[in-house]
Coordinates of C-alpha atoms and ligand atoms in Angstrom, one line a residue:
X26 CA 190.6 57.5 119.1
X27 CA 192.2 58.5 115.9
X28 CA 191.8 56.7 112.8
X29 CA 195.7 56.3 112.6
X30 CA 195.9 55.1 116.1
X31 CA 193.1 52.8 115.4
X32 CA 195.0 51.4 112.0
X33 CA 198.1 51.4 114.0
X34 CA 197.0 48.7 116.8
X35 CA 195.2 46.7 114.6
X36 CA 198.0 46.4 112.3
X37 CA 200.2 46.2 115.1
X38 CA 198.2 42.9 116.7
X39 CA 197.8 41.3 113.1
X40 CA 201.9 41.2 112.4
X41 CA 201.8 40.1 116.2
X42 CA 200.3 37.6 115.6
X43 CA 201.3 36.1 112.5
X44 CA 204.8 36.7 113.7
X45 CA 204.2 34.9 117.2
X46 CA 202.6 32.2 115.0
X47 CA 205.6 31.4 112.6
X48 CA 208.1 31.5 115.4
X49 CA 205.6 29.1 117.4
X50 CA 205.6 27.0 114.7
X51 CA 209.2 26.8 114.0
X52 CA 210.0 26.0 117.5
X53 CA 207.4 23.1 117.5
X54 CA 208.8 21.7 114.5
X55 CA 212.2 22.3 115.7
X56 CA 211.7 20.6 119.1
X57 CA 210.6 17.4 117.2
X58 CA 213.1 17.1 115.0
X59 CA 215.2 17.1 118.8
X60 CA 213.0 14.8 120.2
X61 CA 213.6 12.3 117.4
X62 CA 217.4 12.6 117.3
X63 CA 217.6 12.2 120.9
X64 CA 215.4 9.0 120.9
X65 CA 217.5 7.8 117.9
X66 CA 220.4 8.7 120.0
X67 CA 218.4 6.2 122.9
X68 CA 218.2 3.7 120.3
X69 CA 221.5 3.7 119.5
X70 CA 222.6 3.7 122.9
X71 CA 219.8 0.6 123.3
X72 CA 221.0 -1.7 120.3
X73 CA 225.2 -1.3 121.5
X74 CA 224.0 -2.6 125.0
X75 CA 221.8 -5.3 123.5
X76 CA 225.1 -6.1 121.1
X77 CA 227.9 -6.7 124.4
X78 CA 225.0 -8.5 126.4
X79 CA 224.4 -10.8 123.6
X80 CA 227.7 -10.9 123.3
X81 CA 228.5 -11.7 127.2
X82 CA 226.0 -14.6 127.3
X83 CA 227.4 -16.0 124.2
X84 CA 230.6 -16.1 125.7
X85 CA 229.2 -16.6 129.2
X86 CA 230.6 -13.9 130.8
X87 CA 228.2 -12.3 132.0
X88 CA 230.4 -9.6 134.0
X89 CA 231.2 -8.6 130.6
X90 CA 228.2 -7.1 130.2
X91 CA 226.8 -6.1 133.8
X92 CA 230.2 -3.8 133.2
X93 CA 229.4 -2.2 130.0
X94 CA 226.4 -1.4 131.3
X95 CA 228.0 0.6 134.5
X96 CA 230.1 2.0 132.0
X97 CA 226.9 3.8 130.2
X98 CA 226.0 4.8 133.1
X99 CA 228.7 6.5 134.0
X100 CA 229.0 8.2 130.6
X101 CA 225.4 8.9 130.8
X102 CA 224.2 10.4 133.3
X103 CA 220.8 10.0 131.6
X104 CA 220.8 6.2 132.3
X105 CA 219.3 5.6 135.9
X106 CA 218.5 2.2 135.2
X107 CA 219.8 -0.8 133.7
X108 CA 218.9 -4.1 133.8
X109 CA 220.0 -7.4 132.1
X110 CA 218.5 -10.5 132.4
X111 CA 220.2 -14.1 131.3
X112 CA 217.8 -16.7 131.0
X113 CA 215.4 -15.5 133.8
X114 CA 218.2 -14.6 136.1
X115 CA 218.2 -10.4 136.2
X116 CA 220.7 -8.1 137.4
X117 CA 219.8 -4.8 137.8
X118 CA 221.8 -1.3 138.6
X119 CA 219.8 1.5 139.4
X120 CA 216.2 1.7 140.4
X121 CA 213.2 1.3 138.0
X122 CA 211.0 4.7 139.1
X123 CA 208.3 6.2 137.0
X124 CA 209.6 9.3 135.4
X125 CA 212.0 7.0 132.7
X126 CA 211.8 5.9 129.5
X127 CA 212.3 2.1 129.4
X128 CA 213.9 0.9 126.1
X129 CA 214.5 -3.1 125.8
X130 CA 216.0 -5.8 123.6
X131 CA 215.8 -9.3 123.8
X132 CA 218.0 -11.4 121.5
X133 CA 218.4 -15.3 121.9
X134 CA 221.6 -17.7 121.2
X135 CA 222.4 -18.5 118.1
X136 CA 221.7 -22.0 116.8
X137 CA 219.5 -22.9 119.6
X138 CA 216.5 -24.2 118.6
X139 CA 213.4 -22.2 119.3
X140 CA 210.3 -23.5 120.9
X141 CA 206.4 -22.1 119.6
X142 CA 203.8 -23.7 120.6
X143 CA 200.5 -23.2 118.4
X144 CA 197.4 -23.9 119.0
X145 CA 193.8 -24.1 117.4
X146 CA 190.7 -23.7 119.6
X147 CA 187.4 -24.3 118.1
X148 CA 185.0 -21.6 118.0
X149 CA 182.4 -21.0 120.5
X150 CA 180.2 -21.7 117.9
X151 CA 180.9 -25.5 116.9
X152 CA 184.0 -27.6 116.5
X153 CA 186.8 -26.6 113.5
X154 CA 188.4 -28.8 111.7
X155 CA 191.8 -28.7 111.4
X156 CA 195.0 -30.0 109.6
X157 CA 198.6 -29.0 110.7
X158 CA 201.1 -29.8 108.4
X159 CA 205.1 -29.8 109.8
X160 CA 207.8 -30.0 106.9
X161 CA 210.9 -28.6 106.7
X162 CA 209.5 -25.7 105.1
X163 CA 208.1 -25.0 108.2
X164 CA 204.4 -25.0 109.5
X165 CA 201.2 -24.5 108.4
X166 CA 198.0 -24.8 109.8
X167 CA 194.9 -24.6 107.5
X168 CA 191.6 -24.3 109.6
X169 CA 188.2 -24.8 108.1
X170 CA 185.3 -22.8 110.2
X171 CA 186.2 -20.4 113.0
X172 CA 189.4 -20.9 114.9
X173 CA 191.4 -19.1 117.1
X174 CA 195.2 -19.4 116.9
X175 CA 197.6 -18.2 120.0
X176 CA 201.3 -18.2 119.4
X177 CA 203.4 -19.1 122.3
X178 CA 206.4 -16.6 122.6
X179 CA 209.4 -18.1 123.4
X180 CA 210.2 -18.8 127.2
X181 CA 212.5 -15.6 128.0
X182 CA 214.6 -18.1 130.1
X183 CA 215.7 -19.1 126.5
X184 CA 217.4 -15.8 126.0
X185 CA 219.1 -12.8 127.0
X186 CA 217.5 -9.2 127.4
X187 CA 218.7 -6.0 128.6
X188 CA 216.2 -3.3 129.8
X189 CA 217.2 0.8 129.7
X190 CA 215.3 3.5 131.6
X191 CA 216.3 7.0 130.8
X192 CA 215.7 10.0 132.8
X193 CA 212.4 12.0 131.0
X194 CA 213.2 15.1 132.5
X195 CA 216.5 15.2 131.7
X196 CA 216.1 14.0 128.0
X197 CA 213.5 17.0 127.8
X198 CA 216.0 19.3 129.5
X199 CA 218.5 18.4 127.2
X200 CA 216.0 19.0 124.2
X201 CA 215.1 22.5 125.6
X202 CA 219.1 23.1 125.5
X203 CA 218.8 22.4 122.4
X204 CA 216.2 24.7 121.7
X205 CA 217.4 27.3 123.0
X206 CA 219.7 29.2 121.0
X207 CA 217.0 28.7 118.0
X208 CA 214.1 30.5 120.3
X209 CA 216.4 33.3 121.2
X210 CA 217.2 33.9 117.3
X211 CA 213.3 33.5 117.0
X212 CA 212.6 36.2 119.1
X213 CA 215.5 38.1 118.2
X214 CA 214.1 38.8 114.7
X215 CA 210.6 38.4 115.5
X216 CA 211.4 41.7 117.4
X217 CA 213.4 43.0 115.0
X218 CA 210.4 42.3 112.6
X219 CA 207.9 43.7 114.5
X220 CA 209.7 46.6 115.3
X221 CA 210.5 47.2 111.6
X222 CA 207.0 46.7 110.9
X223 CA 205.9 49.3 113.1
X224 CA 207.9 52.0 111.6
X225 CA 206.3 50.7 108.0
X226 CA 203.2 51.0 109.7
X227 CA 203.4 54.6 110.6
X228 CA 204.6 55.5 107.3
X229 CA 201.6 53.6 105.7
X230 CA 199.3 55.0 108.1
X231 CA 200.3 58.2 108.0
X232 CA 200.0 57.8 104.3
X233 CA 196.4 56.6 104.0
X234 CA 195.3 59.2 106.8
X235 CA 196.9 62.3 105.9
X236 CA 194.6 63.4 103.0
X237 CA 191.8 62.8 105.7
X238 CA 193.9 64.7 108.4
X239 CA 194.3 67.5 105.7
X240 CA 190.4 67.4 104.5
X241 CA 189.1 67.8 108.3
X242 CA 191.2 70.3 108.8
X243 CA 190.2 72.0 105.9
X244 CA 186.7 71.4 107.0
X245 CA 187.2 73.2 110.2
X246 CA 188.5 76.3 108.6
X247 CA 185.6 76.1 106.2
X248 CA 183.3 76.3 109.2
X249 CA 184.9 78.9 110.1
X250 CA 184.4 80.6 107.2
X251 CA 187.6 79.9 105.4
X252 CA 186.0 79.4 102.2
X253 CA 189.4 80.2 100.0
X254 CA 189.9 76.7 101.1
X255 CA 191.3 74.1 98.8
X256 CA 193.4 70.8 99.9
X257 CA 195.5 69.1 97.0
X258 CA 194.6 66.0 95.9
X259 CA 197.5 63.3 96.0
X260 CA 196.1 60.7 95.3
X261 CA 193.5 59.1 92.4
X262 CA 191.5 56.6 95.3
X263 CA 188.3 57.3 97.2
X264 CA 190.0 59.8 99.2
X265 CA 191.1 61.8 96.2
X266 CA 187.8 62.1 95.0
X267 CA 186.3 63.0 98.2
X268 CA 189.1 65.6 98.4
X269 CA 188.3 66.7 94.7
X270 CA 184.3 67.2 95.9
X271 CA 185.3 68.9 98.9
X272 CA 187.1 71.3 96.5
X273 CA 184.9 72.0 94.1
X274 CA 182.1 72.2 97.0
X275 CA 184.2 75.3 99.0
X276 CA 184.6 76.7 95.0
X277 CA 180.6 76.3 94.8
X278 CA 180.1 77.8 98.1
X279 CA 182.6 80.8 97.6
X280 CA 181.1 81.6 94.4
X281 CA 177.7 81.4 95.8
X282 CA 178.4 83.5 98.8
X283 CA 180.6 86.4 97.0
X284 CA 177.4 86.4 94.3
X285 CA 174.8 87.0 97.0
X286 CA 177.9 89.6 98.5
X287 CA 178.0 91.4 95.2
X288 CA 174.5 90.9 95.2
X289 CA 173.7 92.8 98.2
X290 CA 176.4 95.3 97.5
X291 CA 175.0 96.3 94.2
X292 CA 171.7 96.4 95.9
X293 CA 172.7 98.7 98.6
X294 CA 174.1 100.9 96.5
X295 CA 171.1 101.1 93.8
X296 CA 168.7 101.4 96.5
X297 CA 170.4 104.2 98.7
X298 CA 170.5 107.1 95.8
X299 CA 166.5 106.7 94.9
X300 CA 165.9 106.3 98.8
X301 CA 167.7 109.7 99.9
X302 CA 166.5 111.5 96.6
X303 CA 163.0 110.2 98.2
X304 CA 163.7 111.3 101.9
X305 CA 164.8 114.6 100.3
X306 CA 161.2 115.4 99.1
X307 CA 159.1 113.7 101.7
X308 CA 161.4 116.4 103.9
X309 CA 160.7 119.5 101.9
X310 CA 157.0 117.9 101.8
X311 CA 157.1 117.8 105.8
X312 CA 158.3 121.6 105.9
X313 CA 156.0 122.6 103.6
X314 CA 158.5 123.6 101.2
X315 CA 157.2 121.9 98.4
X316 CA 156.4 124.5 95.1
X317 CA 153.2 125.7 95.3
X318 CA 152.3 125.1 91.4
X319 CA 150.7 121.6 91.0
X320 CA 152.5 121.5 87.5
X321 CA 155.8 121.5 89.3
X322 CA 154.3 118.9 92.2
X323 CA 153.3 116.4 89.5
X324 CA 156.8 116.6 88.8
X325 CA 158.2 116.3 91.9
X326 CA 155.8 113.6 92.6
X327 CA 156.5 111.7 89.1
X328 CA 160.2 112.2 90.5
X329 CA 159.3 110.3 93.3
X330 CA 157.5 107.4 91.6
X331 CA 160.5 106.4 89.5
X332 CA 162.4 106.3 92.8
X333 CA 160.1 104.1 93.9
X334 CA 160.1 101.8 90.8
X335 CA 164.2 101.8 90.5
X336 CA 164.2 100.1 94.3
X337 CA 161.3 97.7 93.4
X338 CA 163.1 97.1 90.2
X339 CA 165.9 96.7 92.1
X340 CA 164.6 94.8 95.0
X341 CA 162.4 92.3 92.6
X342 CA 165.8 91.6 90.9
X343 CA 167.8 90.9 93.5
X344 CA 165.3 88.9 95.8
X345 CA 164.8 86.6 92.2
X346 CA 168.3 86.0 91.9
X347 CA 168.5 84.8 95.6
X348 CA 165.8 83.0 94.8
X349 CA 167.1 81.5 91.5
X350 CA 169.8 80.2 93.6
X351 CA 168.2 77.6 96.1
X352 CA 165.0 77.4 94.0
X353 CA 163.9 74.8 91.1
X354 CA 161.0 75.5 89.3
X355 CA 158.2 73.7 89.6
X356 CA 155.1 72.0 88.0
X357 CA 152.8 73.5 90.6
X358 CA 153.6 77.5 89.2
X359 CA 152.6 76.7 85.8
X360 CA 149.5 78.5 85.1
X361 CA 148.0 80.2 81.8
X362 CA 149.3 84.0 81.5
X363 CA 147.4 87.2 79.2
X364 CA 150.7 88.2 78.6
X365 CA 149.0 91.5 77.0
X366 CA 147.8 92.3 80.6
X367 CA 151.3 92.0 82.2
X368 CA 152.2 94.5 79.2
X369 CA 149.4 96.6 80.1
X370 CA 150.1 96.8 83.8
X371 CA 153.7 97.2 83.3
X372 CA 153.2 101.0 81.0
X373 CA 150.9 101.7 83.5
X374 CA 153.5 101.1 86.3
X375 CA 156.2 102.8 84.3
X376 CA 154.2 105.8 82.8
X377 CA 155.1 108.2 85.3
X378 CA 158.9 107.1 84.6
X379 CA 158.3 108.0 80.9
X380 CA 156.5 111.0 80.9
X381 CA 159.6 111.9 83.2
X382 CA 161.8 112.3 79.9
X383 CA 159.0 112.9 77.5
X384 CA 159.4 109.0 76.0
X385 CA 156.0 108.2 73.8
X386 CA 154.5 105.2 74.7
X387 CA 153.4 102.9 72.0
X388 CA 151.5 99.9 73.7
X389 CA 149.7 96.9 72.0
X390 CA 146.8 97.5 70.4
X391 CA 143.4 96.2 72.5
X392 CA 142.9 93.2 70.2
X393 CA 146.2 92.2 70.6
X394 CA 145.9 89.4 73.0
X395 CA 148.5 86.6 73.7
X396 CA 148.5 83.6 76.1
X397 CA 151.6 81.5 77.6
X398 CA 151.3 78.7 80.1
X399 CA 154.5 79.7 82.8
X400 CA 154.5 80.8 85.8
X401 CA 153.4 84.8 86.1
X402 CA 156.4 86.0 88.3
X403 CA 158.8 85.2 85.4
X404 CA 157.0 86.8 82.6
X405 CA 156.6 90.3 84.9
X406 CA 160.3 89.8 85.4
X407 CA 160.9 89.4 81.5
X408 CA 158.8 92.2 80.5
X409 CA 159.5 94.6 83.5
X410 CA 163.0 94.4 83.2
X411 CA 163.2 95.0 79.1
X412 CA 160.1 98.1 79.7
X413 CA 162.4 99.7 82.5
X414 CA 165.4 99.3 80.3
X415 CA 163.6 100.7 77.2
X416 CA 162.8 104.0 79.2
X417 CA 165.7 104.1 80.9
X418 CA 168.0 104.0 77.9
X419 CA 165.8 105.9 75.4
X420 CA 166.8 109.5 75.0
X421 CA 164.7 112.4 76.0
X422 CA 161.6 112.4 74.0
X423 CA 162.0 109.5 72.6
X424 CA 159.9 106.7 71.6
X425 CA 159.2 103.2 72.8
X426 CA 157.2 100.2 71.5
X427 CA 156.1 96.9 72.0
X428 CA 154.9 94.1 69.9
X429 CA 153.0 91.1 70.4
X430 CA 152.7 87.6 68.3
X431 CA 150.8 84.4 69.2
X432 CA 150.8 81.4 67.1
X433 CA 149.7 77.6 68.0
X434 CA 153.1 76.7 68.6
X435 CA 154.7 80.0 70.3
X436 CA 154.3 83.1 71.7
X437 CA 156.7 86.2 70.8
X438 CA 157.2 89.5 72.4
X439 CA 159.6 92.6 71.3
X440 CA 160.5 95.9 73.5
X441 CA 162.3 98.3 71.4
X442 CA 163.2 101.8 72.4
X443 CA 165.3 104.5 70.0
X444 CA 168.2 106.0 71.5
X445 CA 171.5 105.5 72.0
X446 CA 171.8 102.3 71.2
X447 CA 174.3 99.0 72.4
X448 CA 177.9 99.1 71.1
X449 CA 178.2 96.0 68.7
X450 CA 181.3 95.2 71.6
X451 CA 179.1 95.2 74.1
X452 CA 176.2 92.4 73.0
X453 CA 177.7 89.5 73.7
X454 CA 178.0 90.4 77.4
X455 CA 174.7 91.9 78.1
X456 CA 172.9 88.9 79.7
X457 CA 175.9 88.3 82.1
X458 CA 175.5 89.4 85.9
X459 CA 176.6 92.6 86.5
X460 CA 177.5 93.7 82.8
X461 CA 176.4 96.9 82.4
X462 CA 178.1 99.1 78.8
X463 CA 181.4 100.7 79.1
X464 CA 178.8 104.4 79.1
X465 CA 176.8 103.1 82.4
X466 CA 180.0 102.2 84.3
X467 CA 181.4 105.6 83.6
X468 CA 180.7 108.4 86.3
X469 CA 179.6 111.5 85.2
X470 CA 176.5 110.8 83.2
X471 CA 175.8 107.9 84.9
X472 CA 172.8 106.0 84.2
X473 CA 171.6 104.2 87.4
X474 CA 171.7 100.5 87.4
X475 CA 172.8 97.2 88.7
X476 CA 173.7 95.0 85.9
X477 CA 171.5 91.9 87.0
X478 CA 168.2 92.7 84.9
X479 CA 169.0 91.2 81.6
X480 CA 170.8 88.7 83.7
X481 CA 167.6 88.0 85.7
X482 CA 165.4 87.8 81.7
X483 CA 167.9 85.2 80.4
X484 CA 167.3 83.5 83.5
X485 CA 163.6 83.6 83.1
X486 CA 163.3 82.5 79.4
X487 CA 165.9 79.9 79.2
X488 CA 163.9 78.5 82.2
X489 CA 160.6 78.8 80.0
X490 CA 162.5 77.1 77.5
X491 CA 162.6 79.7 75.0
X492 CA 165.3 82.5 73.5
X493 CA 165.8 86.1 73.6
X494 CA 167.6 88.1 71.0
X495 CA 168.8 91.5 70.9
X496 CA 169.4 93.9 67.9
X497 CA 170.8 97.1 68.1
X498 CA 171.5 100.2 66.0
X499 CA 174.2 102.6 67.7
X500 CA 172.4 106.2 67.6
X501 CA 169.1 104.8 66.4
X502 CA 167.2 102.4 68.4
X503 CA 167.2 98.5 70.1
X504 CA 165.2 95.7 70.1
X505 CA 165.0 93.0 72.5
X506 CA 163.1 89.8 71.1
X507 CA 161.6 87.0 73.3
X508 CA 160.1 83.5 72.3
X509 CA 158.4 80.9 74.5
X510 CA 157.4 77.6 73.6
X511 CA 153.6 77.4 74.3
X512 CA 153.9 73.9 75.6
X513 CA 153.9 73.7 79.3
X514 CA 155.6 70.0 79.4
X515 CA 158.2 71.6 78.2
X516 CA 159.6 72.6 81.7
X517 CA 161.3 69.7 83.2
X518 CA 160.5 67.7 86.4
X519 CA 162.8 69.0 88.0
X520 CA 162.7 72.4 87.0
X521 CA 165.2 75.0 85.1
X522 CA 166.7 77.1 87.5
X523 CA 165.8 80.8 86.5
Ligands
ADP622 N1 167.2 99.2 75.7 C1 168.5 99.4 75.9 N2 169.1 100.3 75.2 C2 170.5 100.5 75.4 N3 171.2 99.8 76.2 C3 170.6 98.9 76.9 C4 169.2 98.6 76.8 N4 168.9 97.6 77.7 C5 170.1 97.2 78.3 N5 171.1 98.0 77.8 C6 172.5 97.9 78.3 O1 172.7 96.6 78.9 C7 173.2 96.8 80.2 C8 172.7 95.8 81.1 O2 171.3 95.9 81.4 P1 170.7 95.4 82.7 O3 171.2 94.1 82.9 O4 169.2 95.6 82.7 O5 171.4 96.3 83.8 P2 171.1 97.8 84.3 O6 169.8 98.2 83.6 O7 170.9 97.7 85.7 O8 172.3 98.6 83.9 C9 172.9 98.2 80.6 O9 173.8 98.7 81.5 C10 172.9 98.9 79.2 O10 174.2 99.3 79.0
MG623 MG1 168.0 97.1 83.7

């Protein structure tokens, strides 16, 4: 069941029921107030038949009041009994039945005197003593000990009463009568309420469940790959911010899936030219076609290392980047590197790439040692990436060179390379993914590359904590700089991300 439906019944029950609960309560206070004025109306009906019959037996005729009474009757149809009684002797009209209310009234003759009889009986437990005293103040009885005292009432002989029995029923029907124009208003705008209410309802509901309506939909499209997706957020509750998260979650997820996109894209791309350069030779290798002089083989072969190096490069660049994305660093990778030796092994790697163009090689001198507690993989990716750039952006027969510095505190590295040099315009880009100068994204002389390596060395040292600078001489040379902090705690808990 929907949420709206949901809200919408429950809503619909609670004004239900505090509506059916007023009106109930109005009608019951209603038919009381009826109830009250018709017994008053009883009353008054009582105390006018008590007045004539008085009236009769003090002027002894009792016809007089034997008549009234038929005369009620007849103008209430209500009455089904009276009776009236002169001194003991009783007339009745009608017959006494159980489904009447009996009213009666007894009065007695004026001046007459009046006859009580009192008594004092001692107490089970011993004799009381008593004094009565008669004045014309009247009597008074004081009793010492335990006494019981019985007042006679006066013999009903003495007087006159009159007896009424009204019809229950018809006293009730009459009360209902009453009652019911006032119920059919009652339900009348009970109705009217509830059906007003309803309407409200559905506004309200549709109100609170709309942004939800709106954020499963967008859900669904976002599981169907929909990731564009944005809903606008209405309102500043919990559902607004829910809505804001969802937003900036499909933002996160687009950007995270076109990155990997471009990514692989890029990758593609890098990795298809040094691949078919690579099939190329291994064909003319296959035919035999290959040039007999072994100076020109070590050339084509040299050719075909550096193929092989741009697609590691490549690969190792891009798979680290995927990696950067859903990966933390951790405590566990931290281990003491000779960061001389990844030099070492890295000229070895890139040799063949630099005799290519005729670059010098200037590595660290063999004393030169330096050691920095990270883990490996990101120092071969700082200093693979800033070798391979060096060569790759050195002119022909130029020179390359790199430095080492270790102190207590930290450990410094430089790569620099003469050539061309970076554009002044250019620097503060460089580190940003893709970036590559305005020269490299030109055809023609194009320099292969994807953009992501000094992407990928930012990464890595701002996760070692450290800094990486870059100087630059347009037409002379440039220098990339790196400092780590030697201390290991340095990396967080819960790690950089590269
Ligand atoms: N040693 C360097 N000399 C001159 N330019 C460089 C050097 N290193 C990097 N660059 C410039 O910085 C850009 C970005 O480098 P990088 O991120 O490694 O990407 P890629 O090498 O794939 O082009 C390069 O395109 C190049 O223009
Ligand atoms: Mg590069």
């Amino acid at each position: 069941m929907r949420i709206r439906t949901k809200h919408q019944l429950i809503t619909a029950a609670l004004i239900a029921s505090v509506v059916v609960s007023i009106a109930a309560m109005v009608i019951h206070t209603q038919r009381k107030m009826l109830k009250t004025q018709s017994l008053q109306r009883l009353s008054a009906l009582m105390e006018g038949a008590a007045r004539i019959a008085k009236e009769s037996f003090d002027s002894r005729d009792r016809l007089m009041a034997i008549s009234y009474l038929k005369f009620l009757q007849k103008e209430h149809p209500e009455l089904a009994f009276a009776s009236v009684s002169y001194g003991g002797h009783v007339s009745n009209i009608g017959e006494e039945s159980d489904g009447l209310i009996y009213l009666e009234s007894s009065a007695f003759p004026a001046g007459k005197p009046v006859r009580y009889t009192i008594s004092a009986y001692p107490s089970p437990s011993g004799a009381a003593t008593g004094d009565l005293q008669v004045s014309t103040a009247g009597v008074s009885l004081s009793v010492s000990g335990k006494a019981t005292v019985a007042i006679e009432e006066p013999p009903a002989s003495l007087g006159v009463s009159v007896r009424l029995g009204f019809v229950k029923k018809m006293i009730d029907s009459e009360v209902e009568r009453a009652l019911d124009p006032l119920m059919r208003w009652t339900a009348g705008i009970a109705g009217g309420f509830m059906l007003l209410s309803f309407f409200i309802n559905i506004w309200v509901a549709k109100l609170l469940t709309g942004p939800i309506e709106m954020l499963a939909k967008a859900t669904g499209l976002l599981a169907a790959g929909r990731l564009d997706v944005q809903v606008p957020v209405r309102t500043k509750d919990e559902v607004g911010a829910l809505t804001a998260s969802f937003n900036s979650m499909s933002g996160r997820l687009k950007e995270l899936v076109e990155s990997r996109e471009d990514i692989l894209h890029t990758l593609t791309h890098e990795i298809n030219t040094p691949l078919n350069g690579l099939k190329g030779y291994l064909e003319l290798w296959q035919d035999g076609k290959l040039p007999p002089d072994p100076e020109q083989n070590r050339h084509v072969i040299g050719t075909m290392i550096v193929a092989v190096l741009r697609m590691e490069t490549s690969l190792g660049n891009a798979l680290s980047l995927f990696r950067a994305e859903n990966k933390a660093l951790s405590k566990e990778e931290l281990r003491p590197v000779q960061v001389e030796e990844v030099f070492a092994q890295t000229l070895t790697m890139f040799a063949p790439m630099a005799r290519e163009k005729n670059i010098t090689l200037v590595p660290l001198h063999k004393a030169i040692k330096g050691c920095v507690t990270a883990p490996e993989e990101l120092i071969k990716q700082i200093v693979v990436n800033l070798v391979s750039n060096a060569i790759k952006y050195a002119q022909e027969g130029g020179q390359l060179r790199v430095g080492l510095h270790d102190n207590p505190k930290e450990l410094m590295f430089y790569v620099s390379n003469t050539g061309r040099g970076i554009p002044p315009e250019d620097i503060p880009h460089l580190f940003t993914k893709f970036y590559r100068s305005h020269e490299d994204r030109a055809s023609g002389k194009r320099i292969p590359g994807t953009g992501l390596g000094l992407n990928i060395v930012r990464r890595a040292v701002k996760a070692l904590n450290g800094r990486v600078y870059v100087t630059s001489k347009v037409g002379e040379k440039t220098m990339f700089l790196v400092r780590l902090p030697k201390a290991a705690g340095k990396i967080s808990d819960t790690g950089a991300g590269l």
